Coordinates of C-alpha atoms in Angstrom, one line a residue:
X1 CA -44.6 -78.3 83.5
X2 CA -46.5 -75.2 84.7
X3 CA -46.1 -74.4 88.4
X4 CA -49.2 -72.8 90.0
X5 CA -48.5 -69.3 91.4
X6 CA -49.9 -68.1 94.7
X7 CA -51.2 -64.6 94.6
X8 CA -48.4 -62.1 95.1
X9 CA -48.7 -58.4 95.7
X10 CA -47.4 -56.5 92.7
X11 CA -44.0 -54.9 93.1
X12 CA -43.6 -51.4 91.6
X13 CA -40.7 -51.1 89.2
X14 CA -38.0 -48.5 89.6
X15 CA -38.5 -45.5 87.2
X16 CA -35.8 -45.2 84.6
X17 CA -34.0 -41.9 84.7
X18 CA -30.8 -40.0 84.8
X19 CA -29.2 -42.5 87.3
X20 CA -29.9 -45.5 85.1
X21 CA -28.6 -43.7 82.0
X22 CA -25.5 -42.6 83.9
X23 CA -24.8 -46.2 85.0
X24 CA -25.2 -47.5 81.4
X25 CA -22.7 -44.9 80.2
X26 CA -20.2 -45.7 82.8
X27 CA -20.5 -49.5 82.2
X28 CA -20.0 -49.0 78.5
X29 CA -16.8 -47.1 79.0
X30 CA -15.4 -49.3 81.8
X31 CA -16.2 -52.5 79.9
X32 CA -15.5 -51.0 76.5
X33 CA -18.9 -52.1 75.3
X34 CA -21.1 -50.5 72.6
X35 CA -23.5 -47.9 74.0
X36 CA -26.8 -48.8 75.6
X37 CA -29.5 -49.7 73.1
X38 CA -32.3 -48.8 75.5
X39 CA -33.0 -47.7 79.1
X40 CA -34.1 -50.2 81.7
X41 CA -36.1 -50.6 84.8
X42 CA -35.7 -53.0 87.7
X43 CA -38.6 -54.8 89.4
X44 CA -37.2 -56.0 92.7
X45 CA -38.5 -58.7 95.0
X46 CA -40.2 -60.8 92.4
X47 CA -41.5 -64.0 94.0
X48 CA -41.1 -67.2 92.0
X49 CA -42.9 -70.3 93.3
X50 CA -41.4 -73.8 93.5
X51 CA -43.2 -77.1 93.4
X52 CA -42.9 -77.6 97.1
X53 CA -44.5 -74.3 98.0
X54 CA -41.3 -72.4 98.7
X55 CA -40.9 -69.1 96.8
X56 CA -37.6 -67.7 95.6
X57 CA -36.7 -64.1 95.4
X58 CA -35.6 -62.4 92.2
X59 CA -35.0 -59.1 90.5
X60 CA -36.3 -58.5 86.9
X61 CA -34.2 -56.2 84.8
X62 CA -36.3 -55.1 81.8
X63 CA -35.4 -53.0 78.8
X64 CA -37.7 -50.1 78.1
X65 CA -36.8 -49.3 74.5
X66 CA -38.0 -50.9 71.3
X67 CA -35.3 -53.6 71.4
X68 CA -36.4 -57.0 72.7
X69 CA -33.7 -59.7 72.5
X70 CA -35.0 -62.5 74.7
X71 CA -34.5 -63.4 78.4
X72 CA -31.4 -64.4 80.3
X73 CA -31.6 -66.4 83.5
X74 CA -29.0 -66.0 86.3
X75 CA -29.4 -68.1 89.4
X76 CA -27.0 -67.2 92.3
X77 CA -26.4 -67.8 96.0
X78 CA -24.3 -64.6 96.3
X79 CA -27.0 -61.9 96.4
X80 CA -28.4 -59.7 93.7
X81 CA -26.3 -56.6 94.3
X82 CA -22.8 -55.8 92.9
X83 CA -21.3 -57.3 90.8
X84 CA -24.2 -59.4 89.4
X85 CA -26.8 -56.6 89.4
X86 CA -24.5 -54.3 87.4
X87 CA -22.4 -56.6 85.2
X88 CA -25.2 -58.9 84.3
X89 CA -28.6 -57.3 85.1
X90 CA -28.1 -53.6 84.1
X91 CA -25.5 -54.2 81.4
X92 CA -27.6 -56.7 79.5
X93 CA -31.0 -55.0 80.1
X94 CA -29.6 -51.8 78.6
X95 CA -28.9 -53.8 75.5
X96 CA -32.3 -55.2 75.0
X97 CA -32.4 -58.3 77.2
X98 CA -34.7 -59.2 80.0
X99 CA -32.7 -60.5 82.9
X100 CA -34.1 -62.6 85.8
X101 CA -31.5 -62.5 88.6
X102 CA -32.7 -65.0 91.1
X103 CA -31.4 -65.9 94.6
X104 CA -31.3 -69.6 95.0
X105 CA -33.1 -71.4 97.8
X106 CA -32.2 -70.3 101.3
X107 CA -30.3 -67.2 100.3
X108 CA -31.0 -63.5 100.3
X109 CA -34.8 -63.6 100.9
X110 CA -35.5 -66.9 99.1
X111 CA -37.4 -69.4 101.1
X112 CA -36.2 -72.9 102.1
X113 CA -32.9 -74.1 103.5
X114 CA -29.7 -73.7 101.5
X115 CA -28.2 -77.1 100.6
X116 CA -25.4 -76.1 98.2
X117 CA -25.3 -77.7 94.8
X118 CA -27.7 -80.5 95.6
X119 CA -30.9 -78.4 95.5
X120 CA -30.6 -76.7 92.1
X121 CA -32.1 -79.1 89.5
X122 CA -35.7 -78.9 90.4
X123 CA -35.6 -75.3 91.3
X124 CA -34.1 -74.4 87.9
X125 CA -36.8 -76.2 86.1
X126 CA -39.6 -74.7 88.2
X127 CA -38.1 -71.2 87.5
X128 CA -38.3 -71.8 83.7
X129 CA -41.9 -73.1 84.1
X130 CA -42.7 -69.8 85.8
X131 CA -41.0 -67.8 83.1
X132 CA -43.3 -69.4 80.5
X133 CA -46.3 -67.6 82.2
X134 CA -44.8 -64.1 82.1
X135 CA -46.2 -61.7 79.6
X136 CA -42.7 -60.3 78.8
X137 CA -41.1 -63.7 78.1
X138 CA -41.0 -64.3 74.3
X139 CA -39.9 -67.9 74.3
X140 CA -36.2 -67.2 73.8
X141 CA -34.0 -68.2 76.8
X142 CA -30.4 -67.9 77.6
X143 CA -28.5 -68.8 80.8
X144 CA -25.4 -67.1 82.3
X145 CA -23.1 -67.2 85.2
X146 CA -19.8 -68.1 86.8
X147 CA -18.7 -70.6 89.4
X148 CA -21.7 -71.7 91.4
X149 CA -23.9 -69.7 89.0
X150 CA -22.4 -71.8 86.2
X151 CA -23.2 -75.0 88.2
X152 CA -26.9 -73.9 88.3
X153 CA -26.8 -73.9 84.5
X154 CA -25.4 -77.4 84.2
X155 CA -28.1 -78.7 86.5
X156 CA -30.8 -77.2 84.2
X157 CA -29.0 -78.4 81.1
X158 CA -29.4 -82.0 82.2
X159 CA -32.9 -81.7 80.7
X160 CA -32.6 -78.6 78.5
X161 CA -35.9 -76.7 78.2
X162 CA -37.2 -76.2 74.6
X163 CA -36.9 -72.5 75.0
X164 CA -33.2 -72.6 75.5
X165 CA -31.1 -70.8 72.8
X166 CA -27.7 -70.3 74.3
X167 CA -25.6 -70.5 77.5
X168 CA -22.5 -68.8 78.8
X169 CA -20.8 -70.9 81.5
X170 CA -17.7 -69.4 83.2
X171 CA -15.2 -71.2 85.6
X172 CA -17.8 -73.7 86.7
X173 CA -17.8 -77.5 87.4
X174 CA -20.4 -80.0 86.1
X175 CA -19.3 -82.6 88.7
X176 CA -19.0 -81.1 92.2
X177 CA -18.0 -84.4 93.7
X178 CA -14.9 -84.4 91.5
X179 CA -14.1 -80.8 92.3
X180 CA -14.1 -81.6 96.1
X181 CA -12.6 -85.1 96.1
X182 CA -11.5 -86.0 92.6
X183 CA -7.8 -86.1 93.4
X184 CA -8.5 -88.6 96.2
X185 CA -7.9 -86.0 98.8
X186 CA -10.3 -83.3 100.1
X187 CA -9.8 -79.9 98.5
X188 CA -9.6 -78.5 102.0
X189 CA -8.6 -74.8 102.0
X190 CA -10.9 -73.8 99.1
X191 CA -14.1 -75.5 100.3
X192 CA -13.6 -74.7 104.0
X193 CA -13.0 -71.1 103.0
X194 CA -16.0 -71.1 100.7
X195 CA -18.3 -72.7 103.3
X196 CA -17.3 -70.0 105.8
X197 CA -17.8 -67.2 103.3
X198 CA -21.2 -68.4 102.2
X199 CA -22.3 -69.2 105.8
X200 CA -21.5 -65.6 106.9
X201 CA -22.5 -63.6 103.8
X202 CA -26.0 -62.8 105.0
X203 CA -25.0 -61.6 108.4
X204 CA -26.4 -58.1 109.2
X205 CA -24.5 -55.0 110.3
X206 CA -21.0 -55.0 111.7
X207 CA -20.9 -58.8 112.1
X208 CA -20.8 -59.3 108.3
X209 CA -17.8 -56.9 108.0
X210 CA -16.0 -58.5 110.9
X211 CA -16.6 -62.0 109.4
X212 CA -15.2 -60.9 106.0
X213 CA -12.1 -59.2 107.4
X214 CA -11.2 -62.0 109.7
X215 CA -12.1 -65.1 107.6
X216 CA -8.6 -65.8 106.4
X217 CA -7.0 -65.6 109.8
X218 CA -9.7 -67.7 111.4
X219 CA -9.5 -70.3 108.7
X220 CA -5.7 -70.5 109.1
X221 CA -6.2 -71.0 112.8
X222 CA -8.3 -74.2 112.4
X223 CA -7.2 -75.7 109.1
X224 CA -4.3 -77.7 110.7
X225 CA -6.5 -79.3 113.4
X226 CA -8.1 -82.8 113.3
X227 CA -10.5 -84.4 112.9
X228 CA -11.5 -82.1 110.0
X229 CA -15.3 -81.7 110.8
X230 CA -14.7 -80.8 114.4
X231 CA -11.8 -78.6 113.6
X232 CA -13.9 -76.4 111.4
X233 CA -16.6 -75.7 114.0
X234 CA -15.0 -72.6 115.6
X235 CA -15.0 -71.1 112.1
X236 CA -18.4 -72.3 110.8
X237 CA -20.3 -72.2 114.1
X238 CA -23.0 -74.6 112.9
X239 CA -23.9 -72.4 109.9
X240 CA -22.6 -74.7 107.2
X241 CA -23.9 -78.3 108.0
X242 CA -23.1 -79.4 104.5
X243 CA -19.4 -79.3 105.3
X244 CA -19.6 -82.1 107.8
X245 CA -21.9 -84.0 105.4
X246 CA -19.3 -83.8 102.6
X247 CA -16.5 -85.1 104.8
X248 CA -18.6 -87.9 106.2
X249 CA -19.3 -89.1 102.7
X250 CA -15.8 -88.4 101.4
X251 CA -14.4 -91.8 100.9
X252 CA -16.9 -93.6 98.6
X253 CA -17.2 -92.2 95.1
X254 CA -20.2 -94.5 94.4
X255 CA -22.2 -93.3 97.5
X256 CA -25.7 -92.3 96.3
X257 CA -25.3 -89.1 98.5
X258 CA -23.3 -87.6 95.6
X259 CA -25.8 -88.1 92.8
X260 CA -27.4 -84.6 93.2
X261 CA -23.8 -83.2 93.0
X262 CA -23.2 -84.5 89.5
X263 CA -24.6 -82.9 86.4
X264 CA -22.4 -84.6 83.8
X265 CA -25.5 -85.8 81.9
X266 CA -25.8 -82.2 80.7
X267 CA -22.7 -82.7 78.5
X268 CA -24.6 -85.5 76.6
X269 CA -28.0 -83.7 76.5
X270 CA -27.4 -80.0 75.6
X271 CA -27.7 -79.2 71.8
X272 CA -27.7 -75.4 71.9
X273 CA -24.6 -73.2 71.7
X274 CA -22.4 -72.9 74.8
X275 CA -19.6 -70.4 75.4
X276 CA -17.2 -71.6 78.1
X277 CA -14.6 -69.5 79.9
X278 CA -11.8 -70.5 82.3
X279 CA -8.6 -69.3 83.7
X280 CA -5.2 -71.0 83.7
X281 CA -5.1 -70.8 87.5
X282 CA -8.8 -71.5 88.1
X283 CA -9.7 -74.4 90.3
X284 CA -12.3 -75.7 87.8
X285 CA -10.1 -75.5 84.7
X286 CA -9.9 -79.2 84.2
X287 CA -13.7 -79.5 84.0
X288 CA -14.0 -76.5 81.7
X289 CA -11.6 -78.1 79.2
X290 CA -13.5 -81.4 79.6
X291 CA -16.8 -79.7 78.9
X292 CA -15.4 -78.2 75.7
X293 CA -14.0 -81.6 74.5
X294 CA -17.3 -83.4 75.3
X295 CA -19.5 -80.8 73.5
X296 CA -17.2 -80.5 70.5
X297 CA -17.0 -84.2 70.2
X298 CA -20.8 -84.3 69.8
X299 CA -20.8 -81.5 67.2
X300 CA -22.4 -78.9 69.6
X301 CA -21.6 -75.3 68.7
X302 CA -19.1 -74.6 71.6
X303 CA -16.5 -71.9 72.1
X304 CA -13.8 -71.8 74.7
X305 CA -11.9 -68.8 76.2
X306 CA -9.1 -69.3 78.7
X307 CA -7.3 -66.2 80.1
X308 CA -4.3 -65.7 82.4
X309 CA -6.7 -65.6 85.3
X310 CA -7.4 -67.1 88.7
X311 CA -10.9 -68.0 89.7
X312 CA -11.7 -64.5 91.2
X313 CA -9.9 -62.7 88.3
X314 CA -12.8 -63.6 85.9
X315 CA -15.1 -61.2 87.8
X316 CA -12.6 -58.3 87.8
X317 CA -9.4 -58.7 85.7
X318 CA -11.3 -60.6 83.0
X319 CA -14.5 -58.6 83.2
X320 CA -13.9 -56.6 80.0
X321 CA -13.1 -59.6 77.9
X322 CA -15.8 -61.8 79.2
X323 CA -18.5 -59.1 79.1
X324 CA -17.7 -58.5 75.5
X325 CA -17.8 -62.2 74.6
X326 CA -21.0 -62.7 76.6
X327 CA -22.8 -59.9 74.8
X328 CA -21.6 -61.1 71.4
X329 CA -22.6 -64.7 72.1
X330 CA -26.2 -63.7 73.1
X331 CA -26.4 -61.2 70.2
X332 CA -25.6 -64.1 67.8
X333 CA -27.5 -67.0 69.3
X334 CA -30.3 -65.4 71.4
X335 CA -31.2 -62.2 69.6
X336 CA -30.0 -63.2 66.2
X337 CA -28.6 -59.7 65.5
X338 CA -24.9 -60.5 65.1
X339 CA -22.6 -62.8 63.2
X340 CA -19.7 -64.9 64.5
X341 CA -16.5 -62.8 64.9
X342 CA -14.2 -65.2 66.6
X343 CA -12.5 -68.6 66.3
X344 CA -13.8 -71.4 68.4
X345 CA -10.9 -71.2 70.9
X346 CA -9.2 -68.1 72.3
X347 CA -6.4 -68.5 74.9
X348 CA -3.8 -66.3 76.5
X349 CA -0.3 -67.4 75.8
X350 CA 2.9 -65.5 76.5
X351 CA 1.0 -62.3 77.0
X352 CA -0.9 -62.6 73.7
X353 CA -4.4 -63.7 72.9
X354 CA -4.3 -66.5 70.3
X355 CA -7.3 -67.7 68.3
X356 CA -7.3 -71.4 67.4
X357 CA -9.7 -73.7 65.6
X358 CA -9.5 -76.3 68.4
X359 CA -8.0 -77.1 71.8
X360 CA -5.5 -78.5 72.2
X361 CA -3.6 -77.3 69.1
X362 CA -1.6 -80.0 67.3
X363 CA 1.7 -80.7 69.1
X364 CA 4.6 -83.1 69.5
X365 CA 5.2 -84.9 72.7
X366 CA 8.6 -84.2 74.1
X367 CA 10.0 -86.1 77.1
X368 CA 12.4 -85.1 79.8
X369 CA 13.8 -87.7 82.3
X370 CA 14.9 -87.4 85.9
X371 CA 18.6 -88.3 86.4
X372 CA 21.3 -88.3 89.1
X373 CA 22.5 -84.9 90.3
X374 CA 18.9 -83.5 90.3
X375 CA 19.1 -83.2 86.5
X376 CA 16.3 -83.4 84.0
X377 CA 17.6 -84.8 80.7
X378 CA 16.4 -85.6 77.2
X379 CA 17.6 -89.2 77.4
X380 CA 16.3 -91.8 79.9
X381 CA 18.6 -92.6 82.8
X382 CA 20.1 -96.0 83.1
X383 CA 19.1 -96.3 86.8
X384 CA 19.2 -94.4 90.1
X385 CA 16.7 -93.1 92.5
X386 CA 15.9 -90.1 94.7
X387 CA 14.0 -90.4 97.9
X388 CA 12.5 -88.1 100.5
X389 CA 10.5 -88.3 103.7
X390 CA 7.0 -86.8 104.1
X391 CA 5.7 -86.0 107.6
X392 CA 2.0 -85.1 107.8
X393 CA 2.7 -83.5 111.2
X394 CA 4.8 -80.9 109.2
X395 CA 3.1 -81.1 105.8
X396 CA 4.6 -79.8 102.6
X397 CA 2.9 -76.4 102.1
X398 CA 1.0 -75.3 99.1
X399 CA 2.3 -72.4 97.0
X400 CA 0.1 -70.8 94.4
X401 CA -1.5 -72.9 91.7
X402 CA -5.1 -73.7 90.7
X403 CA -7.0 -72.5 93.8
X404 CA -10.1 -70.4 94.3
X405 CA -8.7 -67.5 96.3
X406 CA -5.7 -66.4 98.3
X407 CA -2.3 -66.9 96.7
X408 CA -3.5 -68.4 93.5
X409 CA -1.6 -68.5 90.2
X410 CA 2.1 -68.3 89.5
X411 CA 4.2 -67.9 92.6
X412 CA 7.9 -68.1 93.3
X413 CA 8.8 -71.6 94.5
X414 CA 12.4 -71.3 95.7
X415 CA 11.6 -71.4 99.4
X416 CA 9.3 -74.4 98.9
X417 CA 12.0 -76.2 96.9
X418 CA 14.5 -75.7 99.7
X419 CA 12.6 -78.0 102.0
X420 CA 13.9 -81.5 102.5
X421 CA 10.5 -83.0 101.6
X422 CA 10.6 -81.6 98.1
X423 CA 12.8 -83.0 95.4
X424 CA 13.5 -81.3 92.1
X425 CA 15.0 -82.2 88.7
X426 CA 16.1 -79.3 86.4
X427 CA 17.1 -79.2 82.8
X428 CA 20.0 -77.4 81.2
X429 CA 19.2 -73.9 79.8
X430 CA 17.1 -74.2 76.7
X431 CA 18.8 -73.2 73.5
X432 CA 15.6 -71.8 72.0
X433 CA 12.1 -71.0 73.3
X434 CA 9.7 -73.9 73.8
X435 CA 5.9 -73.4 73.6
X436 CA 3.8 -75.9 75.6
X437 CA 0.1 -76.0 75.0
X438 CA -2.2 -78.8 76.1
X439 CA -2.1 -81.2 79.1
X440 CA 1.4 -82.2 80.2
X441 CA 1.8 -85.4 82.1
X442 CA 4.3 -86.9 84.5
X443 CA 4.8 -90.7 84.4
X444 CA 6.2 -91.9 87.7
X445 CA 7.8 -95.0 88.9
X446 CA 8.0 -94.7 92.7
X447 CA 7.7 -96.8 95.8
X448 CA 6.6 -95.9 99.4
X449 CA 7.3 -97.5 102.7
X450 CA 3.7 -96.8 103.8
X451 CA 0.9 -97.7 101.4
X452 CA -1.2 -94.7 102.5
X453 CA 0.5 -91.9 100.6
X454 CA 0.0 -89.1 98.1
X455 CA 2.2 -87.5 95.5
X456 CA 2.2 -83.9 94.2
X457 CA 4.1 -83.1 91.0
X458 CA 4.7 -79.6 89.5
X459 CA 6.3 -78.2 86.4
X460 CA 8.2 -75.0 87.0
X461 CA 9.9 -72.3 84.8
X462 CA 13.3 -71.4 86.2
X463 CA 14.9 -68.1 85.3
X464 CA 17.8 -66.1 86.7
X465 CA 17.1 -62.6 88.1
X466 CA 19.4 -59.6 87.9
X467 CA 21.3 -60.7 91.0
X468 CA 22.1 -64.1 89.5
X469 CA 19.6 -65.9 91.7
X470 CA 17.3 -68.7 90.4
X471 CA 13.7 -67.9 90.4
X472 CA 11.3 -70.9 90.0
X473 CA 7.7 -70.2 89.0
X474 CA 5.0 -72.8 88.8
X475 CA 3.4 -73.5 85.4
X476 CA 1.2 -76.5 86.0
X477 CA 0.8 -79.3 88.6
X478 CA -1.1 -82.4 89.6
X479 CA -2.0 -84.4 92.7
X480 CA -2.6 -88.1 93.1
X481 CA -3.5 -90.4 96.0
X482 CA -1.7 -93.6 95.5
X483 CA -3.5 -97.0 95.5
X484 CA -3.2 -98.2 99.1
X485 CA -3.7 -101.8 98.0
X486 CA -0.1 -101.8 96.5
X487 CA 2.1 -103.3 99.2
X488 CA 4.8 -101.1 100.8
X489 CA 8.0 -101.1 98.9
X490 CA 6.4 -102.3 95.6
X491 CA 6.8 -99.9 92.6
X492 CA 3.8 -97.8 91.6
X493 CA 3.7 -96.9 87.9
X494 CA 1.3 -94.0 87.6
X495 CA 0.6 -91.2 85.2
X496 CA -0.4 -87.8 86.6
X497 CA -2.1 -85.5 84.2
X498 CA -1.1 -82.0 85.0
X499 CA -3.4 -79.0 84.6
X500 CA -4.0 -77.8 81.0
X501 CA -1.7 -74.9 80.2
X502 CA -0.3 -72.6 77.5
X503 CA 3.2 -71.5 78.4
X504 CA 6.4 -70.3 76.7
X505 CA 9.7 -71.4 78.2
X506 CA 12.0 -68.7 76.9
X507 CA 15.4 -69.4 75.5
X508 CA 17.9 -69.6 78.4
X509 CA 15.2 -70.7 80.9
X510 CA 15.2 -74.2 82.5
X511 CA 12.4 -76.7 83.0
X512 CA 12.1 -78.1 86.5
X513 CA 10.1 -81.1 87.8
X514 CA 9.1 -80.8 91.4
X515 CA 8.0 -83.9 93.4
X516 CA 6.6 -83.9 97.0
X517 CA 4.1 -85.7 99.2
X518 CA 1.4 -83.1 99.3
X519 CA 0.4 -79.4 99.0
X520 CA -1.3 -78.4 102.3
X521 CA -3.8 -77.0 102.9
X522 CA -4.8 -76.9 99.3
X523 CA -5.3 -80.6 99.7
X524 CA -6.0 -82.3 103.0
X525 CA -2.9 -84.2 104.1
X526 CA -2.9 -88.0 104.0
X527 CA -2.6 -89.1 107.6
X528 CA -0.8 -92.2 106.6
X529 CA -3.1 -94.5 108.5
X530 CA -6.0 -95.3 106.1
X531 CA -8.4 -93.8 108.6
X532 CA -11.6 -92.2 107.1
X533 CA -11.3 -88.5 106.1
X534 CA -13.9 -87.4 108.7
X535 CA -12.4 -89.2 111.7
X536 CA -8.6 -89.3 111.1
X537 CA -6.5 -87.9 113.9
X538 CA -3.3 -90.0 114.0
X539 CA -0.4 -89.0 111.7
X540 CA 2.2 -91.4 110.4
X541 CA 5.1 -90.3 108.2
X542 CA 6.3 -92.1 105.1
X543 CA 9.2 -92.2 102.6
X544 CA 8.9 -92.0 98.9
X545 CA 11.5 -93.2 96.4
X546 CA 11.3 -91.9 92.8
X547 CA 12.9 -94.3 90.3
X548 CA 14.8 -92.4 87.6
X549 CA 14.3 -95.1 85.0
X550 CA 10.6 -95.3 84.2
X551 CA 9.9 -91.7 85.2
X552 CA 9.5 -88.8 82.8
X553 CA 7.8 -85.5 82.0
X554 CA 6.0 -85.4 78.7
X555 CA 5.3 -82.0 77.3
X556 CA 3.0 -81.2 74.3
X557 CA 5.2 -78.9 72.4
X558 CA 3.6 -76.7 69.7
X559 CA 4.6 -74.2 67.0
X560 CA 2.6 -71.0 67.2

């Protein structure tokens, strides 16, 4: 569909010169990339019309040399400065690609009101329609971006344009509803913090700096209050109306409200090559692995890279690796100037990059069973149980794990494990190293005296430091809201799929299973009353009893 364009005053491009060449040289060295293939210019403030009359603001990075490799579309709510303007715009334009870096609706000069995630499908299609009319667009299109910028790609790929040749999607969900409520509980800290950050990112002058410097402290001050929408107002100050909307629609997965927040159809529609990237401690890792499995199952040319990264690491710690892979992917599939130089899967494991033909690699399920004396044993227990009390007024805290920001990743868990509302089961020292790669699972037989309850399970690697003290570091974990229709005291038999991982338990280390009633504020606490997420204020404690017989940890053990 061609979208009519209102007359727009031409914007003078920046003149290429010493500054652009210097930037290209520095980028090549920092990112360990081949040298620039051309110089580039930037046309700022390009206005792109949408079907409803709103115009979106964009910057056009254009190569000036003889090399012309196609166009890469990047649609972002985070502004067009650093790092996007440098790591995507300048870097790729200097290597022969046109790059359109566009601010999504309601952000950084783009018209309309920002309604995160739900607004992107039509705007992405209208942007591609506009591209078709540009004299510099040669009919070859690629898409690129991480996190929200990856989400904007999935929305477009629900109905892939015929010009699409390749996509690079990093640490991004295709189903936002699942990212926020897929566990059964609201992913509180991440999406309260994200909402506050996005709401304040366009503030001018000192206010923006103050907002950024105090965001963590202000979020910590309100995150424990109830009800959740009202508690957030001192932080959000009316600037993020979507936050209250999400909470008010939290408890019904089938609510039509969530339809624009789901782009899973893209996994069944896209036919062109897709490079996926994730991190072992990224909040969206489960969806990244699901994307790979769905596309591979359909025979799509898909590649997967997972580094030892958190969500934010992919923009900094992982920048060299991902920039190199991005350029190689577009050179192969968009420009047609390079051949494949990698296996379909690359993962970091035990400090080494491993290339594999598929994920997960073939493995053998190996089980460990809870037993009396807080032991984790190879043989099932004959009986026994371990119980603990969870109090939402003093919720079990979150430590590390798969979160967006803050203390993400591997963290020492000994202080957490010393709490009375956390129980652990630990194996004997391993006689030889054990490599785990894939999706471990925990099969639980447990009962609760209050049907409104959650369970959080974690696998840890226990080593001994130089002073002879145990050090327990998280490897992978999972959260589950129990079925409240099961009567109090009746045994639940549930399987919790833990996060995908690739980890080596060294000889002499021990495997530990950790069980608790929550991980706050990573996940909103279960109030224990069955009240709606948006209105709950009363807090009722509960007791959980883990039956040793019928419970086990199952690890996919591989030979590398």
